[in-house]
Amino acid sequence: MVNAGPAGAAGTWELGDRKVNRVGYGAMRLTGNGMAGNSDGPPIDRDLAVRLLRRAVDQGVNHIDTASFYFSPLRSANELINRALSSRRDDVVVVTKVGPGRDPSGAWHAMVRPDQLRGQVEENLRQLGRDHLDVVNLRRNGRDMNSVAEHFGALTELREAGLIRHLGLSNVGPEHVAEARSIAPVVCVQNSYGLDARGADESGLVDLCGELGIAFVPFFAVAGLHREGAAGEERDDRVREVARAHGATPAQVRLAWTLHRGPHVLAIPGTADPAHLDENIAAATLRLTPEEQEVLGAPAADGS
């Protein structure tokens, strides 16, 4: 039975055979390290990170996004998740991703070959302390990967072997979704998306996922153009105005707008701050009027 909690206020969606609340948690910020490999900041206190993860689950978060390459010199997101939630693994759907990789020093290397994906899957299994992975997203390297067929086919074999329960995609277009679905079911698509980055609207990907019953999971929904960096001071007057009207924060408005795009859209905001965690989860309760959704969704005056 799904623990509704505050995170369930926006409803639920099914990732394959697992029902999750639509507000989840992204673990990247737990390590002080982003996709760009920046790790100059101090590492989060391990006990604080463990408490943060447990606090999220206590509030109904049962969908956590991670990856084995989310690490900094002293912290690993997977290790923290394993430590915090080993006794609650049946209550939480952990979604990881494979494709890109980093060596032990943190340096990025090129997209792995299809035959190397098993090693990445096994690395996630070891770090998370599990005998199978709930969901694995194939993250496409857009610069040198026009087709996902060979890699997705390799992951399908691992799913058939029992190492993976469900498969998804990340950083893809509609054509890649069609290509993957011809090989095996796709339960989720994870792309950059938010008020400031609406490429998935322009390509039709958000609506396509809804039509196909696939979860669309935006990343950088709050940070926007800041990407891996923490969201800066809100510059959009429309967001600030709606936030004032609801007694909410700009970040909550951005998350709420994203969730209003459709019942299949899930949120995975990340933070290492307990107060921000509570605010992000509370965004599930924020209801925007149709007029507010229209104002926020329209192009900004500066064309952004």
PDB file of C-alpha atoms in Angstrom:
ATOM      1  CA  MET A   1       0.000   0.000   0.000  1.00  0.00           C
ATOM      2  CA  VAL A   2       1.371   3.399  -0.983  1.00  0.00           C
ATOM      3  CA  ASN A   3       2.090   5.788   1.887  1.00  0.00           C
ATOM      4  CA  ALA A   4       0.304   8.916   0.647  1.00  0.00           C
ATOM      5  CA  GLY A   5       1.767  11.482   3.026  1.00  0.00           C
ATOM      6  CA  PRO A   6       2.235  15.042   1.744  1.00  0.00           C
ATOM      7  CA  ALA A   7       4.073  13.688  -1.328  1.00  0.00           C
ATOM      8  CA  GLY A   8       0.877  11.925  -2.405  1.00  0.00           C
ATOM      9  CA  ALA A   9      -1.223  15.095  -2.537  1.00  0.00           C
ATOM     10  CA  ALA A  10      -0.665  15.361  -6.302  1.00  0.00           C
ATOM     11  CA  GLY A  11      -1.773  11.782  -6.918  1.00  0.00           C
ATOM     12  CA  THR A  12       0.031   8.659  -8.051  1.00  0.00           C
ATOM     13  CA  TRP A  13       1.337   7.030 -11.218  1.00  0.00           C
ATOM     14  CA  GLU A  14       2.456   3.498 -12.018  1.00  0.00           C
ATOM     15  CA  LEU A  15       6.019   2.749 -13.037  1.00  0.00           C
ATOM     16  CA  GLY A  16       5.378  -0.659 -14.508  1.00  0.00           C
ATOM     17  CA  ASP A  17       3.849  -2.627 -11.640  1.00  0.00           C
ATOM     18  CA  ARG A  18       4.973  -0.173  -8.937  1.00  0.00           C
ATOM     19  CA  LYS A  19       2.711   2.696  -7.889  1.00  0.00           C
ATOM     20  CA  VAL A  20       4.512   5.864  -6.834  1.00  0.00           C
ATOM     21  CA  ASN A  21       3.503   9.272  -5.549  1.00  0.00           C
ATOM     22  CA  ARG A  22       4.047  11.950  -8.175  1.00  0.00           C
ATOM     23  CA  VAL A  23       6.466  13.945  -6.028  1.00  0.00           C
ATOM     24  CA  GLY A  24       9.715  12.060  -5.565  1.00  0.00           C
ATOM     25  CA  TYR A  25      13.323  12.920  -4.801  1.00  0.00           C
ATOM     26  CA  GLY A  26      16.475  13.295  -6.898  1.00  0.00           C
ATOM     27  CA  ALA A  27      19.632  12.173  -5.087  1.00  0.00           C
ATOM     28  CA  MET A  28      22.261  13.983  -7.181  1.00  0.00           C
ATOM     29  CA  ARG A  29      22.654  16.916  -4.788  1.00  0.00           C
ATOM     30  CA  LEU A  30      23.324  14.615  -1.853  1.00  0.00           C
ATOM     31  CA  THR A  31      26.920  14.214  -2.995  1.00  0.00           C
ATOM     32  CA  GLY A  32      27.687  17.884  -3.671  1.00  0.00           C
ATOM     33  CA  ASN A  33      28.369  16.767  -7.212  1.00  0.00           C
ATOM     34  CA  GLY A  34      26.561  17.427 -10.462  1.00  0.00           C
ATOM     35  CA  MET A  35      26.619  15.853 -13.885  1.00  0.00           C
ATOM     36  CA  ALA A  36      29.420  18.220 -14.858  1.00  0.00           C
ATOM     37  CA  GLY A  37      31.668  16.582 -12.283  1.00  0.00           C
ATOM     38  CA  ASN A  38      31.946  19.592  -9.988  1.00  0.00           C
ATOM     39  CA  SER A  39      32.940  18.520  -6.496  1.00  0.00           C
ATOM     40  CA  ASP A  40      34.558  21.612  -5.016  1.00  0.00           C
ATOM     41  CA  GLY A  41      31.991  22.091  -2.285  1.00  0.00           C
ATOM     42  CA  PRO A  42      32.209  20.405   1.102  1.00  0.00           C
ATOM     43  CA  PRO A  43      30.620  16.952   1.253  1.00  0.00           C
ATOM     44  CA  ILE A  44      27.272  16.662   2.949  1.00  0.00           C
ATOM     45  CA  ASP A  45      27.392  15.194   6.433  1.00  0.00           C
ATOM     46  CA  ARG A  46      26.619  11.492   6.060  1.00  0.00           C
ATOM     47  CA  ASP A  47      24.241  11.332   9.016  1.00  0.00           C
ATOM     48  CA  LEU A  48      22.397  14.410   7.732  1.00  0.00           C
ATOM     49  CA  ALA A  49      21.988  12.774   4.322  1.00  0.00           C
ATOM     50  CA  VAL A  50      20.637   9.601   5.895  1.00  0.00           C
ATOM     51  CA  ARG A  51      18.159  11.597   7.974  1.00  0.00           C
ATOM     52  CA  LEU A  52      17.127  13.584   4.899  1.00  0.00           C
ATOM     53  CA  LEU A  53      16.336  10.454   2.897  1.00  0.00           C
ATOM     54  CA  ARG A  54      14.359   8.951   5.746  1.00  0.00           C
ATOM     55  CA  ARG A  55      12.532  12.256   6.246  1.00  0.00           C
ATOM     56  CA  ALA A  56      11.522  12.209   2.568  1.00  0.00           C
ATOM     57  CA  VAL A  57      10.171   8.664   2.785  1.00  0.00           C
ATOM     58  CA  ASP A  58       8.314   9.468   6.001  1.00  0.00           C
ATOM     59  CA  GLN A  59       6.495  12.194   4.050  1.00  0.00           C
ATOM     60  CA  GLY A  60       5.392   9.788   1.343  1.00  0.00           C
ATOM     61  CA  VAL A  61       8.269   9.985  -1.130  1.00  0.00           C
ATOM     62  CA  ASN A  62       8.549   6.524  -2.656  1.00  0.00           C
ATOM     63  CA  HIS A  63      10.328   7.335  -5.926  1.00  0.00           C
ATOM     64  CA  ILE A  64      14.033   8.160  -5.706  1.00  0.00           C
ATOM     65  CA  ASP A  65      16.240   8.944  -8.683  1.00  0.00           C
ATOM     66  CA  THR A  66      19.940   8.123  -8.535  1.00  0.00           C
ATOM     67  CA  ALA A  67      22.943   6.819 -10.499  1.00  0.00           C
ATOM     68  CA  SER A  68      26.239   5.136  -9.700  1.00  0.00           C
ATOM     69  CA  PHE A  69      27.999   8.156 -11.247  1.00  0.00           C
ATOM     70  CA  TYR A  70      26.472  10.483  -8.661  1.00  0.00           C
ATOM     71  CA  PHE A  71      29.499  10.674  -6.423  1.00  0.00           C
ATOM     72  CA  SER A  72      32.067  13.114  -5.092  1.00  0.00           C
ATOM     73  CA  PRO A  73      35.401  12.315  -3.411  1.00  0.00           C
ATOM     74  CA  LEU A  74      33.770  11.355  -0.105  1.00  0.00           C
ATOM     75  CA  ARG A  75      30.129  10.603  -0.910  1.00  0.00           C
ATOM     76  CA  SER A  76      28.132   8.233  -3.128  1.00  0.00           C
ATOM     77  CA  ALA A  77      24.405   8.774  -3.649  1.00  0.00           C
ATOM     78  CA  ASN A  78      23.801   5.038  -3.979  1.00  0.00           C
ATOM     79  CA  GLU A  79      25.712   4.275  -0.798  1.00  0.00           C
ATOM     80  CA  LEU A  80      23.706   6.877   1.106  1.00  0.00           C
ATOM     81  CA  ILE A  81      20.420   5.462  -0.203  1.00  0.00           C
ATOM     82  CA  ASN A  82      21.498   1.950   0.755  1.00  0.00           C
ATOM     83  CA  ARG A  83      22.470   3.054   4.254  1.00  0.00           C
ATOM     84  CA  ALA A  84      19.306   5.075   4.835  1.00  0.00           C
ATOM     85  CA  LEU A  85      16.683   2.828   3.299  1.00  0.00           C
ATOM     86  CA  SER A  86      17.952  -0.760   3.420  1.00  0.00           C
ATOM     87  CA  SER A  87      15.122  -1.713   5.789  1.00  0.00           C
ATOM     88  CA  ARG A  88      12.500   0.048   3.638  1.00  0.00           C
ATOM     89  CA  ARG A  89      13.522  -1.080   0.170  1.00  0.00           C
ATOM     90  CA  ASP A  90      10.121  -2.643  -0.490  1.00  0.00           C
ATOM     91  CA  ASP A  91       8.489   0.749   0.157  1.00  0.00           C
ATOM     92  CA  VAL A  92      10.604   2.765  -2.273  1.00  0.00           C
ATOM     93  CA  VAL A  93      11.100   2.545  -6.038  1.00  0.00           C
ATOM     94  CA  VAL A  94      14.712   3.418  -6.824  1.00  0.00           C
ATOM     95  CA  VAL A  95      15.326   4.508 -10.404  1.00  0.00           C
ATOM     96  CA  THR A  96      18.910   4.556 -11.611  1.00  0.00           C
ATOM     97  CA  LYS A  97      20.531   5.212 -14.972  1.00  0.00           C
ATOM     98  CA  VAL A  98      23.319   3.782 -17.079  1.00  0.00           C
ATOM     99  CA  GLY A  99      25.182   4.730 -20.229  1.00  0.00           C
ATOM    100  CA  PRO A 100      27.558   7.517 -19.189  1.00  0.00           C
ATOM    101  CA  GLY A 101      30.289   6.693 -16.720  1.00  0.00           C
ATOM    102  CA  ARG A 102      33.101   8.103 -14.622  1.00  0.00           C
ATOM    103  CA  ASP A 103      36.373   6.589 -13.523  1.00  0.00           C
ATOM    104  CA  PRO A 104      37.238   6.436  -9.795  1.00  0.00           C
ATOM    105  CA  SER A 105      38.882   9.866  -9.983  1.00  0.00           C
ATOM    106  CA  GLY A 106      35.610  11.347 -11.216  1.00  0.00           C
ATOM    107  CA  ALA A 107      36.660  11.949 -14.824  1.00  0.00           C
ATOM    108  CA  TRP A 108      33.942  11.282 -17.409  1.00  0.00           C
ATOM    109  CA  HIS A 109      34.436   8.788 -20.181  1.00  0.00           C
ATOM    110  CA  ALA A 110      32.486   8.191 -23.361  1.00  0.00           C
ATOM    111  CA  MET A 111      29.203   6.330 -23.598  1.00  0.00           C
ATOM    112  CA  VAL A 112      29.859   2.708 -22.773  1.00  0.00           C
ATOM    113  CA  ARG A 113      29.416  -0.059 -25.316  1.00  0.00           C
ATOM    114  CA  PRO A 114      26.266  -2.211 -25.059  1.00  0.00           C
ATOM    115  CA  ASP A 115      28.319  -5.123 -23.724  1.00  0.00           C
ATOM    116  CA  GLN A 116      29.574  -2.896 -20.877  1.00  0.00           C
ATOM    117  CA  LEU A 117      26.105  -2.092 -19.567  1.00  0.00           C
ATOM    118  CA  ARG A 118      25.991  -5.248 -17.459  1.00  0.00           C
ATOM    119  CA  GLY A 119      28.979  -3.978 -15.488  1.00  0.00           C
ATOM    120  CA  GLN A 120      27.204  -0.684 -14.812  1.00  0.00           C
ATOM    121  CA  VAL A 121      24.033  -2.487 -13.740  1.00  0.00           C
ATOM    122  CA  GLU A 122      26.025  -4.718 -11.388  1.00  0.00           C
ATOM    123  CA  GLU A 123      27.803  -1.669  -9.973  1.00  0.00           C
ATOM    124  CA  ASN A 124      24.428  -0.130  -9.094  1.00  0.00           C
ATOM    125  CA  LEU A 125      23.301  -3.411  -7.547  1.00  0.00           C
ATOM    126  CA  ARG A 126      26.389  -3.581  -5.332  1.00  0.00           C
ATOM    127  CA  GLN A 127      26.162   0.025  -4.195  1.00  0.00           C
ATOM    128  CA  LEU A 128      22.427  -0.146  -3.505  1.00  0.00           C
ATOM    129  CA  GLY A 129      22.669  -3.555  -1.837  1.00  0.00           C
ATOM    130  CA  ARG A 130      19.936  -5.078  -3.990  1.00  0.00           C
ATOM    131  CA  ASP A 131      19.507  -8.223  -6.038  1.00  0.00           C
ATOM    132  CA  HIS A 132      17.585  -6.408  -8.759  1.00  0.00           C
ATOM    133  CA  LEU A 133      17.012  -2.810  -9.851  1.00  0.00           C
ATOM    134  CA  ASP A 134      13.464  -1.451  -9.879  1.00  0.00           C
ATOM    135  CA  VAL A 135      13.904   0.769 -12.945  1.00  0.00           C
ATOM    136  CA  VAL A 136      16.954   1.456 -15.111  1.00  0.00           C
ATOM    137  CA  ASN A 137      16.997   4.383 -17.514  1.00  0.00           C
ATOM    138  CA  LEU A 138      19.270   4.270 -20.524  1.00  0.00           C
ATOM    139  CA  ARG A 139      20.711   7.778 -20.620  1.00  0.00           C
ATOM    140  CA  ARG A 140      21.509   8.660 -24.197  1.00  0.00           C
ATOM    141  CA  ASN A 141      24.617  10.617 -25.094  1.00  0.00           C
ATOM    142  CA  GLY A 142      23.147  12.955 -27.680  1.00  0.00           C
ATOM    143  CA  ARG A 143      26.461  13.826 -29.272  1.00  0.00           C
ATOM    144  CA  ASP A 144      27.360  10.377 -30.530  1.00  0.00           C
ATOM    145  CA  MET A 145      24.287   8.187 -30.158  1.00  0.00           C
ATOM    146  CA  ASN A 146      21.617   8.550 -32.817  1.00  0.00           C
ATOM    147  CA  SER A 147      20.087   5.127 -32.145  1.00  0.00           C
ATOM    148  CA  VAL A 148      19.276   3.542 -28.782  1.00  0.00           C
ATOM    149  CA  ALA A 149      18.398   0.121 -30.202  1.00  0.00           C
ATOM    150  CA  GLU A 150      21.604  -1.776 -29.472  1.00  0.00           C
ATOM    151  CA  HIS A 151      22.009  -0.426 -25.946  1.00  0.00           C
ATOM    152  CA  PHE A 152      18.318  -0.826 -25.101  1.00  0.00           C
ATOM    153  CA  GLY A 153      18.422  -4.343 -26.452  1.00  0.00           C
ATOM    154  CA  ALA A 154      21.308  -5.160 -24.110  1.00  0.00           C
ATOM    155  CA  LEU A 155      19.343  -3.830 -21.142  1.00  0.00           C
ATOM    156  CA  THR A 156      16.340  -5.889 -22.243  1.00  0.00           C
ATOM    157  CA  GLU A 157      18.496  -9.017 -21.962  1.00  0.00           C
ATOM    158  CA  LEU A 158      19.442  -8.002 -18.414  1.00  0.00           C
ATOM    159  CA  ARG A 159      15.789  -7.469 -17.611  1.00  0.00           C
ATOM    160  CA  GLU A 160      15.001 -10.946 -18.900  1.00  0.00           C
ATOM    161  CA  ALA A 161      17.830 -12.276 -16.713  1.00  0.00           C
ATOM    162  CA  GLY A 162      16.132 -10.785 -13.642  1.00  0.00           C
ATOM    163  CA  LEU A 163      18.652  -8.033 -12.864  1.00  0.00           C
ATOM    164  CA  ILE A 164      16.217  -5.254 -13.845  1.00  0.00           C
ATOM    165  CA  ARG A 165      12.482  -5.006 -13.309  1.00  0.00           C
ATOM    166  CA  HIS A 166      11.566  -2.161 -15.675  1.00  0.00           C
ATOM    167  CA  LEU A 167      13.268  -0.005 -18.305  1.00  0.00           C
ATOM    168  CA  GLY A 168      13.174   3.688 -19.142  1.00  0.00           C
ATOM    169  CA  LEU A 169      14.982   6.299 -21.209  1.00  0.00           C
ATOM    170  CA  SER A 170      16.709   9.609 -20.533  1.00  0.00           C
ATOM    171  CA  ASN A 171      17.781  12.521 -22.726  1.00  0.00           C
ATOM    172  CA  VAL A 172      15.821  11.284 -25.737  1.00  0.00           C
ATOM    173  CA  GLY A 173      13.390  12.400 -28.422  1.00  0.00           C
ATOM    174  CA  PRO A 174      10.106  10.869 -29.615  1.00  0.00           C
ATOM    175  CA  GLU A 175      11.945   8.816 -32.236  1.00  0.00           C
ATOM    176  CA  HIS A 176      14.006   7.097 -29.537  1.00  0.00           C
ATOM    177  CA  VAL A 177      10.888   6.242 -27.552  1.00  0.00           C
ATOM    178  CA  ALA A 178       9.405   4.566 -30.631  1.00  0.00           C
ATOM    179  CA  GLU A 179      12.657   2.720 -31.293  1.00  0.00           C
ATOM    180  CA  ALA A 180      12.912   1.426 -27.719  1.00  0.00           C
ATOM    181  CA  ARG A 181       9.247   0.434 -27.500  1.00  0.00           C
ATOM    182  CA  SER A 182       9.710  -1.808 -30.521  1.00  0.00           C
ATOM    183  CA  ILE A 183      12.159  -3.789 -28.362  1.00  0.00           C
ATOM    184  CA  ALA A 184      10.639  -3.730 -24.853  1.00  0.00           C
ATOM    185  CA  PRO A 185       8.167  -1.731 -22.737  1.00  0.00           C
ATOM    186  CA  VAL A 186       9.258   1.746 -21.618  1.00  0.00           C
ATOM    187  CA  VAL A 187       7.850   2.845 -18.246  1.00  0.00           C
ATOM    188  CA  CYS A 188       9.398   6.321 -17.984  1.00  0.00           C
ATOM    189  CA  VAL A 189      11.231   9.043 -19.880  1.00  0.00           C
ATOM    190  CA  GLN A 190      13.506  11.425 -18.020  1.00  0.00           C
ATOM    191  CA  ASN A 191      14.447  14.672 -19.791  1.00  0.00           C
ATOM    192  CA  SER A 192      15.350  18.217 -18.903  1.00  0.00           C
ATOM    193  CA  TYR A 193      12.092  20.169 -18.688  1.00  0.00           C
ATOM    194  CA  GLY A 194      10.591  23.132 -16.877  1.00  0.00           C
ATOM    195  CA  LEU A 195       9.343  26.663 -17.354  1.00  0.00           C
ATOM    196  CA  ASP A 196      12.690  27.765 -18.773  1.00  0.00           C
ATOM    197  CA  ALA A 197      13.441  24.671 -20.859  1.00  0.00           C
ATOM    198  CA  ARG A 198      10.462  23.421 -22.835  1.00  0.00           C
ATOM    199  CA  GLY A 199      12.103  21.440 -25.598  1.00  0.00           C
ATOM    200  CA  ALA A 200       9.981  18.429 -24.644  1.00  0.00           C
ATOM    201  CA  ASP A 201       6.891  20.497 -25.460  1.00  0.00           C
ATOM    202  CA  GLU A 202       8.310  21.591 -28.804  1.00  0.00           C
ATOM    203  CA  SER A 203       9.108  17.996 -29.753  1.00  0.00           C
ATOM    204  CA  GLY A 204       5.753  16.729 -28.471  1.00  0.00           C
ATOM    205  CA  LEU A 205       7.490  14.357 -26.070  1.00  0.00           C
ATOM    206  CA  VAL A 206       5.515  15.318 -22.948  1.00  0.00           C
ATOM    207  CA  ASP A 207       2.172  14.735 -24.649  1.00  0.00           C
ATOM    208  CA  LEU A 208       3.405  11.593 -26.409  1.00  0.00           C
ATOM    209  CA  CYS A 209       4.345  10.035 -23.085  1.00  0.00           C
ATOM    210  CA  GLY A 210       0.884  10.836 -21.746  1.00  0.00           C
ATOM    211  CA  GLU A 211      -0.781   9.217 -24.750  1.00  0.00           C
ATOM    212  CA  LEU A 212       1.342   6.085 -24.336  1.00  0.00           C
ATOM    213  CA  GLY A 213       0.880   5.830 -20.562  1.00  0.00           C
ATOM    214  CA  ILE A 214       4.570   6.481 -19.945  1.00  0.00           C
ATOM    215  CA  ALA A 215       5.724   8.555 -16.975  1.00  0.00           C
ATOM    216  CA  PHE A 216       7.486  11.771 -17.989  1.00  0.00           C
ATOM    217  CA  VAL A 217      10.042  12.713 -15.335  1.00  0.00           C
ATOM    218  CA  PRO A 218      11.595  16.179 -15.702  1.00  0.00           C
ATOM    219  CA  PHE A 219      14.976  17.015 -14.275  1.00  0.00           C
ATOM    220  CA  PHE A 220      16.119  20.609 -13.652  1.00  0.00           C
ATOM    221  CA  ALA A 221      12.440  21.562 -13.254  1.00  0.00           C
ATOM    222  CA  VAL A 222      13.392  24.016 -10.494  1.00  0.00           C
ATOM    223  CA  ALA A 223      16.999  24.865 -11.341  1.00  0.00           C
ATOM    224  CA  GLY A 224      16.098  25.518 -14.975  1.00  0.00           C
ATOM    225  CA  LEU A 225      18.980  27.129 -16.817  1.00  0.00           C
ATOM    226  CA  HIS A 226      21.126  26.759 -13.685  1.00  0.00           C
ATOM    227  CA  ARG A 227      21.096  23.013 -14.402  1.00  0.00           C
ATOM    228  CA  GLU A 228      23.313  21.264 -11.830  1.00  0.00           C
ATOM    229  CA  GLY A 229      23.677  24.421  -9.772  1.00  0.00           C
ATOM    230  CA  ALA A 230      21.201  25.345  -7.074  1.00  0.00           C
ATOM    231  CA  ALA A 231      18.362  27.520  -8.275  1.00  0.00           C
ATOM    232  CA  GLY A 232      19.294  31.179  -8.068  1.00  0.00           C
ATOM    233  CA  GLU A 233      17.150  34.164  -7.190  1.00  0.00           C
ATOM    234  CA  GLU A 234      13.852  34.052  -9.067  1.00  0.00           C
ATOM    235  CA  ARG A 235      13.970  36.408 -12.048  1.00  0.00           C
ATOM    236  CA  ASP A 236      10.576  35.659 -13.588  1.00  0.00           C
ATOM    237  CA  ASP A 237       8.006  38.235 -12.439  1.00  0.00           C
ATOM    238  CA  ARG A 238       5.165  35.865 -13.308  1.00  0.00           C
ATOM    239  CA  VAL A 239       6.509  33.166 -10.999  1.00  0.00           C
ATOM    240  CA  ARG A 240       7.026  35.647  -8.182  1.00  0.00           C
ATOM    241  CA  GLU A 241       3.482  37.012  -8.581  1.00  0.00           C
ATOM    242  CA  VAL A 242       1.865  33.564  -8.496  1.00  0.00           C
ATOM    243  CA  ALA A 243       4.026  32.615  -5.520  1.00  0.00           C
ATOM    244  CA  ARG A 244       2.837  35.690  -3.601  1.00  0.00           C
ATOM    245  CA  ALA A 245      -0.785  34.898  -4.406  1.00  0.00           C
ATOM    246  CA  HIS A 246      -0.462  31.433  -2.900  1.00  0.00           C
ATOM    247  CA  GLY A 247       1.934  32.228  -0.071  1.00  0.00           C
ATOM    248  CA  ALA A 248       4.347  29.826  -1.733  1.00  0.00           C
ATOM    249  CA  THR A 249       7.971  29.899  -2.843  1.00  0.00           C
ATOM    250  CA  PRO A 250       8.970  30.352  -6.501  1.00  0.00           C
ATOM    251  CA  ALA A 251      10.420  26.827  -6.478  1.00  0.00           C
ATOM    252  CA  GLN A 252       7.063  25.451  -5.367  1.00  0.00           C
ATOM    253  CA  VAL A 253       5.315  27.309  -8.184  1.00  0.00           C
ATOM    254  CA  ARG A 254       7.751  25.901 -10.743  1.00  0.00           C
ATOM    255  CA  LEU A 255       7.202  22.375  -9.446  1.00  0.00           C
ATOM    256  CA  ALA A 256       3.434  22.829  -9.365  1.00  0.00           C
ATOM    257  CA  TRP A 257       3.402  24.122 -12.952  1.00  0.00           C
ATOM    258  CA  THR A 258       5.345  21.047 -14.024  1.00  0.00           C
ATOM    259  CA  LEU A 259       2.961  18.692 -12.222  1.00  0.00           C
ATOM    260  CA  HIS A 260      -0.009  20.455 -13.818  1.00  0.00           C
ATOM    261  CA  ARG A 261       1.258  19.427 -17.283  1.00  0.00           C
ATOM    262  CA  GLY A 262      -0.413  16.058 -16.872  1.00  0.00           C
ATOM    263  CA  PRO A 263      -1.104  13.231 -14.438  1.00  0.00           C
ATOM    264  CA  HIS A 264       1.775  11.263 -15.970  1.00  0.00           C
ATOM    265  CA  VAL A 265       4.347  13.939 -15.093  1.00  0.00           C
ATOM    266  CA  LEU A 266       6.424  13.145 -11.999  1.00  0.00           C
ATOM    267  CA  ALA A 267       8.721  15.467 -10.068  1.00  0.00           C
ATOM    268  CA  ILE A 268      12.145  14.550  -8.649  1.00  0.00           C
ATOM    269  CA  PRO A 269      13.484  17.769  -7.074  1.00  0.00           C
ATOM    270  CA  GLY A 270      16.758  17.336  -5.237  1.00  0.00           C
ATOM    271  CA  THR A 271      18.161  19.165  -2.241  1.00  0.00           C
ATOM    272  CA  ALA A 272      20.485  18.644   0.699  1.00  0.00           C
ATOM    273  CA  ASP A 273      18.524  21.091   2.862  1.00  0.00           C
ATOM    274  CA  PRO A 274      15.764  19.638   5.093  1.00  0.00           C
ATOM    275  CA  ALA A 275      13.714  22.846   4.895  1.00  0.00           C
ATOM    276  CA  HIS A 276      13.876  22.864   1.104  1.00  0.00           C
ATOM    277  CA  LEU A 277      12.936  19.188   1.100  1.00  0.00           C
ATOM    278  CA  ASP A 278       9.762  19.961   3.028  1.00  0.00           C
ATOM    279  CA  GLU A 279       8.961  22.859   0.679  1.00  0.00           C
ATOM    280  CA  ASN A 280       9.462  20.716  -2.411  1.00  0.00           C
ATOM    281  CA  ILE A 281       7.206  17.979  -1.087  1.00  0.00           C
ATOM    282  CA  ALA A 282       4.570  20.537  -0.079  1.00  0.00           C
ATOM    283  CA  ALA A 283       4.423  21.687  -3.715  1.00  0.00           C
ATOM    284  CA  ALA A 284       2.241  18.610  -4.282  1.00  0.00           C
ATOM    285  CA  THR A 285      -0.569  20.462  -2.471  1.00  0.00           C
ATOM    286  CA  LEU A 286      -0.323  23.640  -4.567  1.00  0.00           C
ATOM    287  CA  ARG A 287      -3.193  24.050  -7.027  1.00  0.00           C
ATOM    288  CA  LEU A 288      -2.739  26.624  -9.774  1.00  0.00           C
ATOM    289  CA  THR A 289      -5.759  28.147 -11.452  1.00  0.00           C
ATOM    290  CA  PRO A 290      -6.193  27.663 -15.209  1.00  0.00           C
ATOM    291  CA  GLU A 291      -5.425  31.361 -15.627  1.00  0.00           C
ATOM    292  CA  GLU A 292      -2.177  31.020 -13.668  1.00  0.00           C
ATOM    293  CA  GLN A 293      -1.167  27.990 -15.682  1.00  0.00           C
ATOM    294  CA  GLU A 294      -1.788  29.910 -18.888  1.00  0.00           C
ATOM    295  CA  VAL A 295       0.179  32.958 -17.734  1.00  0.00           C
ATOM    296  CA  LEU A 296       3.114  30.844 -16.612  1.00  0.00           C
ATOM    297  CA  GLY A 297       3.070  28.714 -19.729  1.00  0.00           C
ATOM    298  CA  ALA A 298       3.109  31.653 -22.140  1.00  0.00           C
ATOM    299  CA  PRO A 299       6.456  32.923 -23.509  1.00  0.00           C
ATOM    300  CA  ALA A 300       8.053  35.472 -21.213  1.00  0.00           C
ATOM    301  CA  ALA A 301       8.244  39.097 -22.287  1.00  0.00           C
ATOM    302  CA  ASP A 302      11.970  38.722 -22.973  1.00  0.00           C
ATOM    303  CA  GLY A 303      11.285  35.758 -25.228  1.00  0.00           C
ATOM    304  CA  SER A 304      12.512  33.076 -22.833  1.00  0.00           C
TER     305      SER A 304
END
